[in-house]
């Protein structure tokens, strides 16, 4: 049996009749999202690494509870980190969805895997967003010896 492989640049011959599918093309939107979020993630991830490791005196040795507390006191870093979290989780889980759709052929198993991906993405985004905007390194009403040394005793 012989098969003819067309040149990769050959225009796709669309079927003459409509396939009957209507509405927005979500797969195409997901494909565009992967590329757009990839570009934004390069800026966010390398900006994050550069600030923490290159521009902070002391480099990685200086990253401790107080350093994170200081960053989360600044709305710029709160938004930087939360957008990086959302995009990384949505990008990673949409990528995993594609891989599962490609390789998991048993319908029941495919649904379980997709459900697990969606639920873990939801939990990571919900908890990460909550902690980013509510983090308080010096909460009131806590015994002084449980607080880090930089908190003034209240
Ligand atoms: C520097 C930042 C990143 C860039 C530029 C980037 C870029 C891309 C691009 C363009 C694709 C689509 C590939 C295709 O459709 O053939 C992709 C797929 C994927 N990405 Fe990323 N990505 C980045 C970060 C991440 C992160 C942080 C994760 C995980 C949390 C991740 C997980 C995935 C997965 C699982 C896929 C699907 C792979 C596949 O379809 O075979 N990526 N990435």
Short mmCIF file of C-alpha atoms and ligand atoms in Angstrom, two decimals:
data_model
loop_
_atom_site.label_atom_id
_atom_site.label_comp_id
_atom_site.label_asym_id
_atom_site.label_seq_id
_atom_site.Cartn_x
_atom_site.Cartn_y
_atom_site.Cartn_z
CA UNK A 1 0.00 0.00 0.00
CA UNK A 2 1.31 3.46 -0.80
CA UNK A 3 0.39 6.70 0.90
CA UNK A 4 0.92 10.16 -0.49
CA UNK A 5 2.17 12.71 2.00
CA UNK A 6 1.32 16.20 0.85
CA UNK A 7 3.74 19.06 1.18
CA UNK A 8 3.31 20.67 4.65
CA UNK A 9 2.40 24.01 3.02
CA UNK A 10 -0.49 22.55 0.99
CA UNK A 11 -3.68 24.50 1.88
CA UNK A 12 -6.23 22.38 3.77
CA UNK A 13 -9.17 21.46 1.55
CA UNK A 14 -12.22 22.17 3.68
CA UNK A 15 -15.17 19.81 3.15
CA UNK A 16 -17.72 21.31 0.77
CA UNK A 17 -20.53 20.86 3.27
CA UNK A 18 -20.60 22.35 6.76
CA UNK A 19 -19.70 19.90 9.55
CA UNK A 20 -22.71 21.24 11.45
CA UNK A 21 -20.60 22.66 14.29
CA UNK A 22 -21.56 26.13 15.44
CA UNK A 23 -20.28 28.58 18.04
CA UNK A 24 -16.85 29.74 19.14
CA UNK A 25 -13.82 27.53 18.47
CA UNK A 26 -12.66 26.86 22.04
CA UNK A 27 -9.77 24.62 21.01
CA UNK A 28 -8.36 27.42 18.86
CA UNK A 29 -8.84 29.90 21.73
CA UNK A 30 -6.96 27.48 24.04
CA UNK A 31 -4.13 27.18 21.48
CA UNK A 32 -3.82 30.98 21.23
CA UNK A 33 -3.96 31.22 25.05
CA UNK A 34 -1.00 28.79 25.35
CA UNK A 35 1.13 31.01 23.12
CA UNK A 36 0.03 34.34 24.63
CA UNK A 37 0.39 33.11 28.23
CA UNK A 38 3.80 31.63 27.35
CA UNK A 39 5.06 35.05 26.27
CA UNK A 40 3.71 36.76 29.42
CA UNK A 41 5.12 33.95 31.62
CA UNK A 42 8.62 34.54 30.25
CA UNK A 43 8.45 38.16 31.50
CA UNK A 44 6.85 37.26 34.86
CA UNK A 45 9.08 34.25 35.66
CA UNK A 46 12.36 35.89 34.64
CA UNK A 47 11.37 39.18 36.36
CA UNK A 48 10.62 37.17 39.52
CA UNK A 49 13.96 35.30 39.36
CA UNK A 50 15.94 38.45 38.55
CA UNK A 51 14.45 40.41 41.45
CA UNK A 52 14.83 37.60 44.01
CA UNK A 53 18.24 36.29 42.99
CA UNK A 54 20.12 39.10 41.21
CA UNK A 55 18.83 42.43 42.50
CA UNK A 56 18.30 41.44 46.15
CA UNK A 57 21.46 41.89 48.25
CA UNK A 58 22.43 38.48 49.63
CA UNK A 59 20.77 36.58 46.76
CA UNK A 60 19.13 33.27 47.61
CA UNK A 61 20.49 33.34 51.21
CA UNK A 62 18.33 36.42 51.85
CA UNK A 63 15.05 34.70 50.92
CA UNK A 64 13.30 33.95 54.18
CA UNK A 65 9.94 34.54 55.88
CA UNK A 66 10.69 38.26 56.36
CA UNK A 67 11.65 38.69 52.69
CA UNK A 68 8.36 37.16 51.52
CA UNK A 69 6.45 39.19 54.14
CA UNK A 70 8.07 42.36 52.76
CA UNK A 71 7.23 41.46 49.16
CA UNK A 72 3.60 40.66 50.01
CA UNK A 73 3.27 44.07 51.69
CA UNK A 74 3.71 45.66 48.24
CA UNK A 75 0.68 45.60 45.88
CA UNK A 76 2.99 45.45 42.83
CA UNK A 77 4.49 42.10 43.97
CA UNK A 78 1.10 40.83 45.15
CA UNK A 79 -0.30 41.34 41.64
CA UNK A 80 2.89 40.13 39.93
CA UNK A 81 2.83 36.89 41.94
CA UNK A 82 -0.90 36.31 41.63
CA UNK A 83 -0.92 36.83 37.84
CA UNK A 84 2.12 34.54 37.56
CA UNK A 85 0.25 31.92 39.64
CA UNK A 86 -2.97 32.17 37.59
CA UNK A 87 -1.19 32.02 34.23
CA UNK A 88 1.19 29.20 35.25
CA UNK A 89 -1.67 27.09 36.65
CA UNK A 90 -4.06 27.77 33.73
CA UNK A 91 -1.27 27.27 31.16
CA UNK A 92 0.00 24.10 32.87
CA UNK A 93 -3.46 22.58 33.33
CA UNK A 94 -4.60 23.43 29.80
CA UNK A 95 -1.38 21.79 28.55
CA UNK A 96 -2.08 18.71 30.70
CA UNK A 97 -5.65 18.65 29.33
CA UNK A 98 -4.24 18.50 25.79
CA UNK A 99 -1.87 15.66 26.73
CA UNK A 100 -4.69 13.70 28.43
CA UNK A 101 -6.97 14.19 25.41
CA UNK A 102 -4.16 12.96 23.13
CA UNK A 103 -3.11 9.89 25.10
CA UNK A 104 -5.95 8.69 27.38
CA UNK A 105 -8.34 6.77 25.16
CA UNK A 106 -10.60 5.18 27.78
CA UNK A 107 -13.47 7.63 28.17
CA UNK A 108 -14.06 7.05 31.92
CA UNK A 109 -10.37 7.40 32.74
CA UNK A 110 -10.09 10.51 30.55
CA UNK A 111 -12.96 12.16 32.43
CA UNK A 112 -11.42 11.30 35.81
CA UNK A 113 -8.04 12.74 34.73
CA UNK A 114 -9.65 15.92 33.39
CA UNK A 115 -11.68 16.29 36.60
CA UNK A 116 -8.51 15.88 38.71
CA UNK A 117 -6.68 18.52 36.63
CA UNK A 118 -9.58 20.99 36.85
CA UNK A 119 -10.07 20.51 40.60
CA UNK A 120 -6.36 20.86 41.42
CA UNK A 121 -6.15 24.01 39.25
CA UNK A 122 -9.17 25.46 41.08
CA UNK A 123 -7.74 24.67 44.54
CA UNK A 124 -4.27 26.08 43.68
CA UNK A 125 -5.73 29.30 42.27
CA UNK A 126 -8.21 29.78 45.15
CA UNK A 127 -5.68 29.11 47.96
CA UNK A 128 -2.82 30.98 46.25
CA UNK A 129 -4.96 34.06 45.61
CA UNK A 130 -6.34 34.00 49.17
CA UNK A 131 -2.90 33.81 50.81
CA UNK A 132 -1.37 36.45 48.51
CA UNK A 133 -3.94 39.06 49.51
CA UNK A 134 -4.49 38.11 53.16
CA UNK A 135 -0.92 37.27 54.26
CA UNK A 136 0.00 39.07 57.47
CA UNK A 137 3.44 38.22 58.93
CA UNK A 138 2.56 39.95 62.22
CA UNK A 139 -1.05 38.98 63.05
CA UNK A 140 -2.61 40.59 66.10
CA UNK A 141 -3.64 38.54 69.12
CA UNK A 142 -0.77 36.05 68.78
CA UNK A 143 1.71 35.26 71.57
CA UNK A 144 4.91 37.34 71.08
CA UNK A 145 7.25 34.31 71.03
CA UNK A 146 5.36 32.87 68.04
CA UNK A 147 5.97 36.01 65.95
CA UNK A 148 9.10 36.68 63.85
CA UNK A 149 11.64 39.02 65.48
CA UNK A 150 10.91 41.96 63.15
CA UNK A 151 7.29 42.29 64.38
CA UNK A 152 6.92 45.03 67.00
CA UNK A 153 5.26 43.49 70.09
CA UNK A 154 1.64 44.62 70.14
C1 LIG B 1 8.66 30.46 30.34
C2 LIG B 1 7.37 30.25 30.33
C3 LIG B 1 6.66 29.31 29.36
C4 LIG B 1 6.57 29.36 28.00
C5 LIG B 1 7.21 30.37 27.06
C6 LIG B 1 5.73 28.26 27.57
C7 LIG B 1 5.33 28.00 26.25
C8 LIG B 1 4.48 26.98 25.86
C9 LIG B 1 3.89 26.83 24.55
C10 LIG B 1 4.09 27.78 23.36
C11 LIG B 1 3.15 25.70 24.56
C12 LIG B 1 2.31 25.12 23.43
C13 LIG B 1 3.06 23.99 22.73
C14 LIG B 1 2.22 23.43 21.57
O1 LIG B 1 1.03 23.72 21.45
O2 LIG B 1 2.80 22.66 20.81
C15 LIG B 1 3.27 25.11 25.87
C16 LIG B 1 2.69 23.94 26.27
C17 LIG B 1 2.71 23.46 27.56
N1 LIG B 1 3.22 24.08 28.67
FE1 LIG B 1 4.28 25.78 28.67
N2 LIG B 1 5.35 27.54 28.68
C18 LIG B 1 5.89 28.14 29.80
C19 LIG B 1 5.74 27.77 31.12
C20 LIG B 1 5.05 26.63 31.54
C21 LIG B 1 4.81 26.30 32.93
C22 LIG B 1 5.25 27.16 34.14
C23 LIG B 1 4.14 25.10 32.91
C24 LIG B 1 3.65 24.27 34.07
C25 LIG B 1 3.11 24.82 35.14
C26 LIG B 1 3.97 24.71 31.52
C27 LIG B 1 3.34 23.55 31.09
C28 LIG B 1 3.01 23.27 29.77
C29 LIG B 1 2.33 22.06 29.34
C30 LIG B 1 1.90 20.89 30.24
C31 LIG B 1 2.14 22.19 27.95
C32 LIG B 1 1.47 21.19 26.99
C33 LIG B 1 2.52 20.41 26.25
C34 LIG B 1 1.91 19.63 25.08
O3 LIG B 1 0.86 20.03 24.53
O4 LIG B 1 2.52 18.61 24.71
N3 LIG B 1 4.52 25.66 30.71
N4 LIG B 1 4.09 25.92 26.66
#
